[in-house]
Amino acid sequence: MKKLGISLIMLALLANCKSSKVATAAPAAYAPSDEQLKLAINRWPGTASVELVEGNKIYTNECTQCHSNFPVEKFTEKKWLHEIDEMAPKAKLSPEQKTKLTKYLLSMRDTKVNSVQN
Ligand code: HEC
């Protein structure tokens, strides 16, 4: 009886440990802000929130195979469009993935850069 009690405590501790590990390993969930979604819809009518979520996934998963992600505000829009054209084949993106990535990056950039100069 005593042994069983101890095993149960050990089990409880183990379970606890496991669940806290899972929690810390999970990446921060991204969801577009209302502002970003509005900006995206302005440019590309009909854009769905899920496209931006997928664009973010493509950026963080497929575009980090050779280098880390660049901050979106680092480059002009023109430079981003050029780089996306150059990099999409390197990351083996489908045309649909490339579109989602473009929508994500440019609308995110719009939320950070308050400038008329692009
Ligand atoms: C197969 C490796 C590889 C993958 C995958 C890749 N890149 Fe690159 N990237 C490079 C290399 C190498 C350079 C630097 C030389 C060049 O510009 O070709 C670079 C440069 C860049 C630059 C220019 C940085 C600067 O300072 O001018 C940007 C922006 C960029 N990558 C974005 C992306 C994006 C977005 C993706 C995903 C679609 C991506 N990369 C996927 C290899 C890769």
Coordinates of C-alpha atoms and ligand atoms in Angstrom, one line a residue, residues 58-59 62-70 74-75 79-80 83-84 86-93 101 105, ligand 1:
I58 CA 6.0 29.5 -44.3
Y59 CA 8.2 32.4 -43.2
E62 CA 10.6 27.3 -44.8
C63 CA 12.6 30.5 -44.9
T64 CA 14.9 29.6 -42.0
Q65 CA 16.6 26.7 -43.6
C66 CA 19.7 28.7 -44.6
H67 CA 19.5 31.9 -42.6
S68 CA 17.4 33.3 -39.8
N69 CA 14.3 35.5 -40.5
F70 CA 14.9 39.1 -41.3
K74 CA 14.4 46.1 -42.5
F75 CA 13.7 46.3 -46.2
K79 CA 13.4 44.9 -52.0
W80 CA 11.0 42.4 -50.4
E83 CA 13.9 38.9 -52.5
I84 CA 10.7 36.8 -52.4
E86 CA 14.7 35.1 -55.5
M87 CA 14.1 33.0 -52.4
A88 CA 10.8 31.2 -53.2
P89 CA 12.6 28.7 -55.5
K90 CA 15.3 28.2 -52.9
A91 CA 12.7 27.3 -50.4
K92 CA 10.8 25.3 -53.1
L93 CA 7.6 27.2 -52.5
L101 CA 4.1 34.6 -47.9
L105 CA 5.2 39.9 -45.2
Ligands
HEC1 C1 18.5 27.3 -49.8 C2 18.9 28.4 -48.8 C3 17.9 29.5 -48.6 C4 16.6 29.5 -48.4 C5 15.7 28.3 -48.2 C6 16.1 30.9 -48.2 N1 17.2 31.7 -48.4 FE1 17.1 33.7 -48.2 N2 19.1 33.8 -48.7 C7 20.0 32.7 -49.0 C8 21.3 33.2 -49.3 C9 22.5 32.3 -49.6 C10 21.2 34.6 -49.2 C11 22.4 35.6 -49.5 C12 22.8 35.7 -51.0 C13 21.6 36.0 -51.9 O1 21.0 37.1 -51.8 O2 21.3 35.2 -52.8 C14 19.9 35.0 -48.9 C15 19.4 36.3 -48.7 C16 18.1 36.6 -48.3 C17 17.7 38.0 -48.2 C18 18.5 39.3 -48.4 C19 19.2 39.8 -47.2 C20 19.9 41.0 -47.5 O3 20.5 41.6 -46.6 O4 20.0 41.5 -48.7 C21 16.4 37.9 -47.8 C22 15.4 39.1 -47.5 C23 16.0 36.5 -47.8 N3 17.1 35.8 -48.1 C24 14.7 36.1 -47.5 C25 14.3 34.7 -47.6 C26 13.0 34.3 -47.6 C27 11.8 35.2 -47.4 C28 13.0 32.9 -47.8 C29 11.8 32.0 -47.8 C30 11.0 32.1 -49.0 C31 14.4 32.5 -47.9 N4 15.2 33.7 -47.8 C32 14.8 31.2 -48.0 C33 19.6 31.4 -48.9 C34 18.3 30.9 -48.6

